[in-house]
XYZ file of C-alpha atoms in Angstrom:
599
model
C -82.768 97.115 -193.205
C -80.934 95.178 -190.639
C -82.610 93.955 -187.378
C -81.952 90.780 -184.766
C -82.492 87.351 -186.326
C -85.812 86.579 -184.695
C -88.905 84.160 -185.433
C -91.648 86.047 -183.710
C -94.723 84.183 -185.875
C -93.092 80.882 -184.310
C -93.004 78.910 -181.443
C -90.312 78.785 -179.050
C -88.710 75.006 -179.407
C -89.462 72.828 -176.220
C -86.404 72.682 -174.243
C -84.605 75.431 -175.872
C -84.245 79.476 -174.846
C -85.262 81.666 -177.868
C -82.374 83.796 -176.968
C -80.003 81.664 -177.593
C -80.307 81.414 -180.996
C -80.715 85.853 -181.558
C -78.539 87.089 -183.803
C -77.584 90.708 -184.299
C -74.930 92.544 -186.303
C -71.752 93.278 -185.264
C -71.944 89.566 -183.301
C -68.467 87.609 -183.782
C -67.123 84.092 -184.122
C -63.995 82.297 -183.357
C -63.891 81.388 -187.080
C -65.979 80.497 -189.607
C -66.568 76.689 -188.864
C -68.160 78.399 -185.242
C -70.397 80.559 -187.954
C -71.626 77.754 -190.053
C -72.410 75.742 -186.825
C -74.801 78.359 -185.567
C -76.382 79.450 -187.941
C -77.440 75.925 -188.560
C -78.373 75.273 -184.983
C -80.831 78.599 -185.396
C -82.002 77.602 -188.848
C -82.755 74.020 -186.847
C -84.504 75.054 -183.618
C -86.106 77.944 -184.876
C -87.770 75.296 -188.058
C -86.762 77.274 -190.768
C -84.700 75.853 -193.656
C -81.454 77.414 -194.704
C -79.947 77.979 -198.681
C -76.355 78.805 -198.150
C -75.496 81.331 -201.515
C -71.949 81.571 -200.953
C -69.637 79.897 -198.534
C -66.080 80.136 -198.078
C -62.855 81.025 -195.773
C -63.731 84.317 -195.910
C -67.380 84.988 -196.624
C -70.522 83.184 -195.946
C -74.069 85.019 -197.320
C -77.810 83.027 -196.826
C -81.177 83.084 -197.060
C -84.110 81.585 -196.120
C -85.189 78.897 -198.660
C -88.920 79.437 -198.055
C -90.144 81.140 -201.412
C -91.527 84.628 -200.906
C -89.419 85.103 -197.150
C -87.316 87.906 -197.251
C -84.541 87.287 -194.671
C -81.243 87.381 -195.331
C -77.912 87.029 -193.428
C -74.048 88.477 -194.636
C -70.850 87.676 -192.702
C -67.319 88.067 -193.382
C -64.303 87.246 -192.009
C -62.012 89.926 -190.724
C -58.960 91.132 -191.637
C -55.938 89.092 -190.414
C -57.524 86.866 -188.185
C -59.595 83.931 -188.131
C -62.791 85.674 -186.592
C -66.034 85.993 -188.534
C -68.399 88.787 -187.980
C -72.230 88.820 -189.573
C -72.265 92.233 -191.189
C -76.441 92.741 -192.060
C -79.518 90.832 -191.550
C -81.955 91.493 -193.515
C -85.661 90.867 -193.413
C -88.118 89.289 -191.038
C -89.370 85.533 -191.320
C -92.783 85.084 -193.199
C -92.047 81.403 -193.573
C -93.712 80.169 -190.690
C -93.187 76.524 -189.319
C -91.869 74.935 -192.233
C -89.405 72.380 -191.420
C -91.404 70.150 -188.414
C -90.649 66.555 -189.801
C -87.366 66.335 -190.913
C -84.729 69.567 -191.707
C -82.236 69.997 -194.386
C -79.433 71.378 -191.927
C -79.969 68.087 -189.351
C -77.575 66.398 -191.238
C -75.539 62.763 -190.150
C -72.611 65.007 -189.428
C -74.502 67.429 -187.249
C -76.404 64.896 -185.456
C -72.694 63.516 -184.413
C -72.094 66.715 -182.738
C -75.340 66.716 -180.987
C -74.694 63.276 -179.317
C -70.788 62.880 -179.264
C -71.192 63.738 -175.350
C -73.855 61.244 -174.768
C -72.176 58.500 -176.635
C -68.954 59.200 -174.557
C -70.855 59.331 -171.297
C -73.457 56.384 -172.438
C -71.756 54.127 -175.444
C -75.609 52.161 -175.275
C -77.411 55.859 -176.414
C -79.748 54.291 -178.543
C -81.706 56.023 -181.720
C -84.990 56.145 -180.188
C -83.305 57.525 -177.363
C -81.568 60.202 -180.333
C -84.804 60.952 -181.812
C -86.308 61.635 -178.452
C -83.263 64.236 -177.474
C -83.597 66.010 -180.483
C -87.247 65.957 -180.660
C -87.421 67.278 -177.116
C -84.512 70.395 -178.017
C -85.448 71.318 -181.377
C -89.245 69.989 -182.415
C -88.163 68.362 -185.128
C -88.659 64.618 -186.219
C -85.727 62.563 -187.933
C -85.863 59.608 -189.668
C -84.769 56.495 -187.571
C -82.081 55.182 -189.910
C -80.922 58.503 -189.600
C -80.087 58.277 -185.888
C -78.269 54.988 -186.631
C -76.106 55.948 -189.276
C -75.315 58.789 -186.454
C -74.363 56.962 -183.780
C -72.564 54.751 -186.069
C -70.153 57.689 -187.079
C -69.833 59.039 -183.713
C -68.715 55.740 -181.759
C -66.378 55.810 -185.026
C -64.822 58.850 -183.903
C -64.568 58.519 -180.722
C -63.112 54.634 -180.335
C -62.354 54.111 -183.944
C -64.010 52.415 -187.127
C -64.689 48.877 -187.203
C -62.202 48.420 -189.902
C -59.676 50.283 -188.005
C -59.911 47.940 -185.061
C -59.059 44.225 -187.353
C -56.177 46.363 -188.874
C -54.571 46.921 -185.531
C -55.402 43.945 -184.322
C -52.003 42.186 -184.649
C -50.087 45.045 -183.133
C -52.388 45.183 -180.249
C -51.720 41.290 -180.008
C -48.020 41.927 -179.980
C -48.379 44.570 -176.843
C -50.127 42.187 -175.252
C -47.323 39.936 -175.503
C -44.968 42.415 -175.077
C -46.202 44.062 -171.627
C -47.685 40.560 -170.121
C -44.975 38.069 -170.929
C -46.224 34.589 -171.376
C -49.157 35.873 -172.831
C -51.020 34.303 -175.762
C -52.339 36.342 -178.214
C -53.011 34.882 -181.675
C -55.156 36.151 -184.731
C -56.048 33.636 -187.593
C -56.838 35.004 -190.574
C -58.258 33.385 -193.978
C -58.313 33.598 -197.469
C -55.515 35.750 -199.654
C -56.752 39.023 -198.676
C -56.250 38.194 -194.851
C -59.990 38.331 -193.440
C -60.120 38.009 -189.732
C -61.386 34.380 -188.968
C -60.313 33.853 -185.385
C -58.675 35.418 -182.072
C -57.368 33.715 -179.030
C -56.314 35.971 -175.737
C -55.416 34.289 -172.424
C -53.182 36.694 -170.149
C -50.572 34.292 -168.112
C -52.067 36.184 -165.065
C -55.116 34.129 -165.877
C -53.277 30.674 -166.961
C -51.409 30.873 -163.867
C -54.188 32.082 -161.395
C -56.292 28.746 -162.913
C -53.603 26.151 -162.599
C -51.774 27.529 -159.687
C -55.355 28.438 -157.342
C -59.174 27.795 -158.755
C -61.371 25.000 -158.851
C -61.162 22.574 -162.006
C -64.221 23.883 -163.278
C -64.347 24.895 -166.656
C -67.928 26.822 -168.079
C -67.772 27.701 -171.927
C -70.280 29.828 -173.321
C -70.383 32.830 -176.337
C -72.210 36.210 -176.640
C -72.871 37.791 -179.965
C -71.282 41.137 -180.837
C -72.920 43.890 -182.638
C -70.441 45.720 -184.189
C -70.254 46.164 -187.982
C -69.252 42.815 -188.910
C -70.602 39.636 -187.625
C -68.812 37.517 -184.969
C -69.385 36.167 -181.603
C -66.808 35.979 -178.157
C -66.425 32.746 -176.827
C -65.051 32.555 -173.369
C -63.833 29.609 -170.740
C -64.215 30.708 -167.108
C -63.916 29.342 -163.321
C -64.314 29.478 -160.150
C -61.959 30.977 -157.576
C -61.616 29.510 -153.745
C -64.343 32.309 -153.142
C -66.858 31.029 -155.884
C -66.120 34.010 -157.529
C -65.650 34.446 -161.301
C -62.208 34.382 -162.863
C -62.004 34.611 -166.863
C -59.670 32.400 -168.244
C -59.323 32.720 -171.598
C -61.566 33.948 -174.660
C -61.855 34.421 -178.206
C -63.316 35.871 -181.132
C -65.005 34.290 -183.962
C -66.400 35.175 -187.270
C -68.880 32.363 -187.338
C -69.719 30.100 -184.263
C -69.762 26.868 -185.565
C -68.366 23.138 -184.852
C -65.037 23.855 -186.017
C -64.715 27.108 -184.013
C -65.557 25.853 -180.766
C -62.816 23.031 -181.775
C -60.509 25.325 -182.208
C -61.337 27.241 -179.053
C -60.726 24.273 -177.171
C -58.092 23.312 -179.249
C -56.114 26.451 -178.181
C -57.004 26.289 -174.648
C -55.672 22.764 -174.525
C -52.383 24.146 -175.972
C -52.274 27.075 -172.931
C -53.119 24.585 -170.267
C -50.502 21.522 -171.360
C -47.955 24.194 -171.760
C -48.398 25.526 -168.219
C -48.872 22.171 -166.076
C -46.852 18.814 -165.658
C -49.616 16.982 -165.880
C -52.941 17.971 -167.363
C -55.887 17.045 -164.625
C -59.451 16.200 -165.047
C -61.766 19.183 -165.501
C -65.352 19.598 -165.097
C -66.744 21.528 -168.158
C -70.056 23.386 -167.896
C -72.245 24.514 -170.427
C -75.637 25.501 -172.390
C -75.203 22.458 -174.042
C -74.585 23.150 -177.575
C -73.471 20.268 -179.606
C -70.127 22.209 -181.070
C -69.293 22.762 -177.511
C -70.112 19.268 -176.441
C -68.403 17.372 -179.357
C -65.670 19.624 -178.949
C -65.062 18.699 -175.133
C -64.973 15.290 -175.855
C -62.380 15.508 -178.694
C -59.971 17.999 -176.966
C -60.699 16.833 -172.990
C -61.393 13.019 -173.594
C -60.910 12.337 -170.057
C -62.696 15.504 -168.850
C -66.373 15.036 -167.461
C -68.915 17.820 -169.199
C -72.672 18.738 -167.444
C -74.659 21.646 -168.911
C -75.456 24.122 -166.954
C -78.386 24.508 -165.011
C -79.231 27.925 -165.326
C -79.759 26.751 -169.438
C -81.679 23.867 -168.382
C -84.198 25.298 -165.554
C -84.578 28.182 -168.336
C -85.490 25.815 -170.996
C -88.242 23.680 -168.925
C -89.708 27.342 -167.527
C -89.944 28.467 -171.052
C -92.043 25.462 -172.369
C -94.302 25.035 -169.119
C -94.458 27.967 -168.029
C -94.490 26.938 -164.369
C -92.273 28.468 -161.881
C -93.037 25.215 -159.316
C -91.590 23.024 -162.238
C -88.457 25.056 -162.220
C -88.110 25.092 -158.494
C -88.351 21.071 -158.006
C -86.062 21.100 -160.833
C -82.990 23.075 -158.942
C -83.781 20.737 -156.035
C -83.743 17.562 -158.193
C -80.322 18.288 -159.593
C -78.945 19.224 -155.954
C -80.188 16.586 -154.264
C -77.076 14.623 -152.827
C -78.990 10.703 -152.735
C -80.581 8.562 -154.885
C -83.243 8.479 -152.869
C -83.638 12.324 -152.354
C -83.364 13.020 -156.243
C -86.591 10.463 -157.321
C -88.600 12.055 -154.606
C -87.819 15.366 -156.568
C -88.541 13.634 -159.550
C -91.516 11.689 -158.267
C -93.497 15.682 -157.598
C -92.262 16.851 -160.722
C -94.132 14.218 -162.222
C -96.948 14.838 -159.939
C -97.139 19.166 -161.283
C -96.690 17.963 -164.743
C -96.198 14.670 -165.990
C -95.193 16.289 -169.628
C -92.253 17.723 -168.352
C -91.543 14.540 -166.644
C -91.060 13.000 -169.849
C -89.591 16.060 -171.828
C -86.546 15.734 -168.951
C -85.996 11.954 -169.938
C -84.153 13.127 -173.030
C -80.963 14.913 -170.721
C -79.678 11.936 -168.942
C -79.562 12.747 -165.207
C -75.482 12.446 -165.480
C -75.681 15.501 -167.756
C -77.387 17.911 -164.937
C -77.898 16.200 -161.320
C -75.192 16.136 -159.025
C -75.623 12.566 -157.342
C -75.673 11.527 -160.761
C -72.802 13.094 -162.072
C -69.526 11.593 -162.503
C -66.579 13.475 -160.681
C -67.154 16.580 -158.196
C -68.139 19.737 -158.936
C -67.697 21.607 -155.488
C -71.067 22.854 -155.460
C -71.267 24.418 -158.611
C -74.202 23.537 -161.004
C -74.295 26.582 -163.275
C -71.464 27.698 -165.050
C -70.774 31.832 -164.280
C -70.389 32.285 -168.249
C -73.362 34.637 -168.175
C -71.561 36.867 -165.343
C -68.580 37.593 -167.588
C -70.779 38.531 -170.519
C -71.624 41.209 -168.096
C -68.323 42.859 -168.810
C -68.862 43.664 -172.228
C -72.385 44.125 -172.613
C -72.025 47.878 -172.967
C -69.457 47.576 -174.977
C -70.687 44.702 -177.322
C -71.121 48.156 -180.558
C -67.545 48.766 -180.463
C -64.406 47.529 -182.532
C -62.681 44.605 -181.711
C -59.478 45.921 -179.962
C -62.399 48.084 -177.550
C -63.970 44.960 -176.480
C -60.422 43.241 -175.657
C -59.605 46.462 -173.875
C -62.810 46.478 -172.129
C -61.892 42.793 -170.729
C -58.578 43.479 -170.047
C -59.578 46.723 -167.729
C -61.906 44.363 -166.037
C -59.177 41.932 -165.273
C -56.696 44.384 -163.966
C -58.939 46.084 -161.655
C -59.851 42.732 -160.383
C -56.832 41.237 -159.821
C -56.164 44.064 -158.282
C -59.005 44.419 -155.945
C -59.175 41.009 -154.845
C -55.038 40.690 -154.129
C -55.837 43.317 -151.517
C -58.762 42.431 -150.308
C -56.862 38.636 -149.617
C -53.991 39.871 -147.464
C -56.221 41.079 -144.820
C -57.367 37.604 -144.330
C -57.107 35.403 -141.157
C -59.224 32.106 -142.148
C -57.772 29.480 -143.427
C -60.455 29.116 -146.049
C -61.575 31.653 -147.953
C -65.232 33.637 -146.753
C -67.086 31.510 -148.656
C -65.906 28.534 -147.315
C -65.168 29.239 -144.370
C -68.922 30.164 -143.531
C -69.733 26.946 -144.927
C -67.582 25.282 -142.673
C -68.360 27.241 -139.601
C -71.696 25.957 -140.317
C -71.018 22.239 -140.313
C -68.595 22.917 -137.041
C -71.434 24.217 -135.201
C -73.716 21.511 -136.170
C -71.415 18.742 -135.266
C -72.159 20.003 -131.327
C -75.441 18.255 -131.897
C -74.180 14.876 -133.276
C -73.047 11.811 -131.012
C -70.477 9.957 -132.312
C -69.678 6.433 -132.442
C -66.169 4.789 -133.408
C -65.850 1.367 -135.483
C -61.891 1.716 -136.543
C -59.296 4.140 -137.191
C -61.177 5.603 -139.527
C -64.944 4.707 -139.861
C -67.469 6.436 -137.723
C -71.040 6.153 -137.279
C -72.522 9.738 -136.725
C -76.309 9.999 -135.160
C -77.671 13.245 -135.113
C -81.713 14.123 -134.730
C -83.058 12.324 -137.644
C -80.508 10.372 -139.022
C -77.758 8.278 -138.635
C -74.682 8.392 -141.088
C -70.982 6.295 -141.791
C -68.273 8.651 -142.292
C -64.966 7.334 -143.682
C -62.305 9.855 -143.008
C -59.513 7.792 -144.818
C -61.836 7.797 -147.958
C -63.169 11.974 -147.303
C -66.801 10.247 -147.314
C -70.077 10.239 -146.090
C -73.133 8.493 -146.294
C -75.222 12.096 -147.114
C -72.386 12.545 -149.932
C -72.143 16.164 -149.117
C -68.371 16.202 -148.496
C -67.186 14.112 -151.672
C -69.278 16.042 -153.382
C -68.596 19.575 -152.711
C -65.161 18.905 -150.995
C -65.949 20.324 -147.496
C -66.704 18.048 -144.827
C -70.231 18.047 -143.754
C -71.283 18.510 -140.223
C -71.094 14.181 -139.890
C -67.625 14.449 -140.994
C -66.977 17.209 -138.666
C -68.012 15.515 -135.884
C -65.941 12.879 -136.653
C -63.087 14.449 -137.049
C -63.518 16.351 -134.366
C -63.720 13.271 -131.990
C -60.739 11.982 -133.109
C -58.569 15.461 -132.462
C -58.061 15.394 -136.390
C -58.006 19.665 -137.841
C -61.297 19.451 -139.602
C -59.936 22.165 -142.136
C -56.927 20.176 -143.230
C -60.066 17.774 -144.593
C -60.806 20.347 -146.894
C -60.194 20.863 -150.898
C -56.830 23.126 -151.057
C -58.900 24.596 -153.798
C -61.159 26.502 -151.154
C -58.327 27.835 -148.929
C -56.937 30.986 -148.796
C -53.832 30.427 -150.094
C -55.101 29.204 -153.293
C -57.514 32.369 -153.620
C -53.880 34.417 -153.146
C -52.090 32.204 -155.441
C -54.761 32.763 -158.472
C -54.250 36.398 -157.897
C -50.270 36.135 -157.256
C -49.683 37.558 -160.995
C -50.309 40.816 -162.210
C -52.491 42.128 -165.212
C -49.956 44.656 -166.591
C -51.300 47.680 -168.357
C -51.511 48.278 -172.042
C -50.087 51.430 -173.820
C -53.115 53.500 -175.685
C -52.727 52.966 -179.522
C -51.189 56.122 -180.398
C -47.917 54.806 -178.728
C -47.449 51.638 -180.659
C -49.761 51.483 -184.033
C -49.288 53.434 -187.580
C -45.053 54.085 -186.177
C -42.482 52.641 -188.610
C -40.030 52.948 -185.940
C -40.674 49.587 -184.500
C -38.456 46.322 -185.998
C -41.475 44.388 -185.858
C -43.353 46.737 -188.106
C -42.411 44.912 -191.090
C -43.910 41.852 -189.851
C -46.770 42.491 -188.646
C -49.845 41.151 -190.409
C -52.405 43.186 -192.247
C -56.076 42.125 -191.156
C -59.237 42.975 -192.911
C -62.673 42.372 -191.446
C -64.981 39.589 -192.124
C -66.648 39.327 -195.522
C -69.793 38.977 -193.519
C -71.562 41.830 -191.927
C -73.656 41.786 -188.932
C -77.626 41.684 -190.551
C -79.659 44.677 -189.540
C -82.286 43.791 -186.464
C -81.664 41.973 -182.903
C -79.323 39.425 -182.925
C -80.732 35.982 -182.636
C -80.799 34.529 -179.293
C -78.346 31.728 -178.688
C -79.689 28.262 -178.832
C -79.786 26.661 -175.568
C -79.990 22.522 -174.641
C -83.462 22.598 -175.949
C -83.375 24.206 -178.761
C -81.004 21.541 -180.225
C -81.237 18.466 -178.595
C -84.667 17.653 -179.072
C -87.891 17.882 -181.243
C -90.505 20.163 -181.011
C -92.296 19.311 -177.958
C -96.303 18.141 -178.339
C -98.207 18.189 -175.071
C -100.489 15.011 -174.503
C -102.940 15.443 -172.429
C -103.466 12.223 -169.768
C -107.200 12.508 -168.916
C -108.627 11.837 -172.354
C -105.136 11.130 -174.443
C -105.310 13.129 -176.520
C -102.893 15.794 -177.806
C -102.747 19.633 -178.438
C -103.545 20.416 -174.329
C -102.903 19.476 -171.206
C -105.093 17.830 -168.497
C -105.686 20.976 -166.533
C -107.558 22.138 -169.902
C -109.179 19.054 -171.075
C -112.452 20.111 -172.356
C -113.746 16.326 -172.604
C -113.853 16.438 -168.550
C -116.002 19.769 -168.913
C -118.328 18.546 -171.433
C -118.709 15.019 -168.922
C -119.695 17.775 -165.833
C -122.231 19.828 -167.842
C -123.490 16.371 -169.443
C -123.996 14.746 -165.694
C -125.018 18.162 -164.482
């Protein structure tokens, strides 16, 4: 006897209608791939399991696999065309719930379908977040590793395979190349089989844009990927006349390592000598690993290297646990005298005279400004952690996605901040021009007394200062320092009739900021216009990559090591009250024990 496909003895999954998964005779499908698809949806949200009896182009017949339940389904396909019609359905479900914790039908492959959407719309649609979804449609419960292998396959289909993305790698290299000229684009590869080992990118929009416009600041850092196969992107940024980020160059490694972070340099050095007469002194920040530091000092001798502060306030918050600690410590290292930085010192030591000692091992040239040899413009913290920003989202996907993802980033950019520029009026850029507003205004305040033609003595309130406009100094170091006179050296200036702003870094002016975006980031053609053609001439010579032997281990990826974490030995607290170790003197119980004793 035929009759509707209905589950009357069940319930009704959560966020599902019942009718939509009715089926009567006489009901058609496009074809029979539209047929298979749902009746497995039904057999799935209405928790019955499915044993298909025949299947084929032209016929599909079912039942339900519950022993004893008498349901059945027919369809056929009909004649000459590609639609599918269910011709009887028989019997009524006895089964009951019988498929709450896992079902037979919510395969890998169907579980793709279900989230293809989501993973377009949301590439970071985690499993928990899958087994939630599906949960919450069709009351059923999937195994976790389930999920994964899911989302695995359907970022696969929609941006490629892992293994897809190392084989195109070269040809995507060669576009790059190709449609940014004076481009470099390089994959190393190792072994006889040709296993990725390496990739360089630096778009000559980017080489030119550093040399030609931002400050000689350098910050080197590297994020983990978590794509199939194991490897991390290193990256070298800087600093634009606005203190904004500007990528210049990055890589990809298998293994992060002294010799990779050699090489990374290595290759940078090559991009930089090729593109300047004369290679200047950079200022390299870091997190203060010792491949990166080693490698500085082999590849940038003359170069000056500081880790970056962010690392180091981060390190001395994580083992004291003290957010006053951290806060001295930010003033400490921009503190612009001697005498300015030991008072900083002198209350850190007061809070906690541990970390006073733990901060003996970084040399105050490594971190504090008035320490530091050479000027770093105000910038203490590298904006490596800003540019991992790009690809966070994107961090699951193949290789060539992750490059593509950057490159976007850079075009829009570029883009963005060309226009923005040409609307400008300052001579400095907004940054720097605020700053210098600033010391203009203050200068009102100061009296100024002249010694020669080019020493001043400047009083103001509280304090009286020597500025040396032949030299760009003064005696509160702020302008040789961060390379805009202070509000001293404004005055000074301003007495003699000299243009304050000509006094500044050309780094900071406008004309710099429109200089580092003078190039263009030119666009990339999508893959299906260059890769898997024979009708290119460089087709023959194009290398074949394969991925890295190693894949990425199941779990979170370790955490990179930071300036503590390598540079030191596990920390023992001391305490000072009773010397003794294991606690501090806030938790000394010998004091307690004196009280209650002399109580």
């Amino acid at each position: 006897m035929a009759s509707d496909l209905t589950l009357s003895s069940l319930n009704t999954p959560p966020s599902s209608s019942y009718s939509d998964y009715n089926f009567s005779v006489g009901q058609e499908f496009p074809d029979v791939k539209a047929f298979r698809n749902a009746i497995k949806e039904a057999a799935i949200a209405q928790h019955f399991e499915l044993r298909t009896i025949k299947s084929d182009l032209i016929r599909y017949f079912a039942k339900c696999a519950s022993d004893g339940c008498p349901w059945r389904i027919r369809a056929v396909k009909l004649p000459n065309a590609p639609t599918f019609t269910i011709r009887s359905i028989d019997g009524t479900h006895t089964c009951g719930r019988n498929a709450n914790n896992g079902h037979h039908q919510a395969s890998v492959d169907w579980i793709v379908s279900f989230i293809e959407e989501r993973l377009r719309d949301n590439i970071n649609y985690k499993p928990k977040d899958i087994l939630h979804d599906i949960h919450k449609q069709y009351g059923i419960t999937i195994p976790y590793k389930q999920a994964w292998r899911a989302k695995e396959r359907g970022l696969a289909a929609i941006y490629g395979s892992s293994e897809e993305g190392y084989y195109l790698l070269p040809s995507y290299c060669e576009q790059i190349k190709k449609t940014n000229p004076g481009s470099v684009a390089e994959v190393f590869t190792t072994g006889a089989d040709n296993r990725f080992q390496r990739l360089f990118v630096s778009f000559y929009a980017s080489i030119t844009g550093f040399v030609n416009g931002c400050l000689p600041i350098v910050g080197l850092g590297g994020i983990q990927l978590k794509s199939k196969y194991l490897s991390t992107l290193l990256s070298a940024t800087s600093f634009d006349a606005d203190g904004g980020l500007f990528p210049l160059a990055f890589g990809v490694v298998d293994v992060e390592n002294d010799d990779s972070w050699t090489w990374f340099l290595s290759e940078l050095h090559k991009v930089l000598e090729v593109n300047t007469e004369c290679m200047p002194e950079f200022i390299f920040l870091s997190d203060g690993l010792n491949s990166i530091t080693d490698a500085v000092r082999r590849k940038f001798p003359s170069s000056s290297h500081a880790f970056c502060m962010r690392h180091l306030t981060e390190s001395i918050g994580k083992e004291f646990k003290n957010s006053r600690l951290v806060h001295l410590l930010w003033k400490a290292s921009y503190s612009t005298t001697t005498i300015a930085f030991k008072e900083k010192m002198g209350e850190i030591e007061e809070v906690s005279p541990e970390a006073a000692k733990w901060l003996q091992q970084f040399h105050p040239s490594q971190w504090a400004l008035v320490h530091f040899k050479g000027t770093r413009f105000g910038h203490l913290s590298s904006n490596i952690e800003e540019f991992n920003k790009w690809i966070l989202d994107a961090r699951e996907l193949p290789i060539i996605q992750v490059i593509e993802r950057i490159h976007s980033k850079l075009k829009t950019e570029f883009d963005d901040r060309r226009l923005k520029s040409s609307s400008w009026c300052s001579v400095l850029a907004p940054s720097a021009e605020k700053l210098m507003t600033e010391a203009i205004n203050r200068a009102s305040t100061h009296q100024v007394l002249r010694s020669n033609e080019v020493e001043f003595e400047v009083l103001s309130a509280d304090r009286s200062d020597i500025v040396n406009i032949g030299s760009h100094s003064c005696s509160c170091r702020d302008w040789q320092l961060n390379g805009i006179p202070c509000s001293h050296a404004a005055a000074a200036l301003i007495s003699c009739r000299k243009d304050v702003y000509a006094f500044s870094q050309k780094c900071f002016t406008a004309a710099s900021f429109r200089d580092t975006y003078a190039e263009t980031i030119h666009p990339i053609p999508g893959k299906l216009e260059w890769s898997k053609t024979g009708n290119s001439s460089m087709d023959d010579n194009i290398l074949v990559v394969r991925p890295p032997k190693l894949r990425r281990p199941p779990g979170r990826p370790e955490k990179r090591m930071c300036v503590d974490d390598l540079n030191r030995e596990k920390h023992t607290v001391h305490c000072s009250r009773c010397n003794q170790t294991g606690h501090y003197k806030r938790t000394c119980k010998a004091e307690m024990i004196n009280s209650i004793e002399q109580f």
